[in-house]
Amino acid sequence: MSRIIRDIEELKKLVEDLKSQRKRIVFTNGCFDILHAGHVDYLEKAKSFGNVLIVGMNSDSSIRRIKGERRPIVPESYRARVLIGLKAVDYVFIFEDDTPYEVIKTVRPHVLVKGADWELEKIVGREFAERVERIPFEYDISTTKIIERIKERYCRD
């Protein structure tokens, strides 16, 4: 089985196998457009809550609907490859919806992880997790800030 998954039935099978092995499953999600130190720190902390980290990653079409036609910068196949290259990430599931609701409903993780900037009541799928953890950001960086910095330094209007 590939560690990059696109099919929900394949994901169901994986989760069944992991739970039968008594693995503690952690789930988080995001766009991960331009991977940076903040992402790496966040994913390492997320993994610390269990044995297996499954990352739900928005597809290119999902990101365009959420962030506009100029995003993503990096295509989904490249983003997934970079994520799966990180020691903390065990599996990447690429989802097409605007939210990971159906994915979380399928996974029913032991721990659902989001950034501390998310209010608990607004965390999608929290009702399917045994526990929700919100991780504070250690780095004042984001993909949007990186794009803005590039524009400021290299683009002349």
C-alpha angles and dihedrals in degrees: 000000000000118000088225109071131188102165119083092210090056089050091051091053092048092051092048090052093047094048091048086056088051092243116164105234122211120191132193134157145200147129097269089192101161106016113224141168092276091059093048093049092047094049093048090052091046091053090053089071094066151352101271129037117203114189119203107210124194114240120237092259091049092052092048090055092048103037104022139259095299092064144115101046093190119047118244096249091057093043091051092048092053092047094049088051090065116097092227096055118082101171137008121206115195110211130192101204123093090244132031093236096122092042093052090045088055097044098040089194125207087229128023113198129200135159119277088246088075117089109229093237091056097051106115115230096010090135090067096055127082089220138008122213124192114203121208115228117249094191128057092221138110138167089253091053091049091051091048091050091051091050092049094049104037111020122080115196 
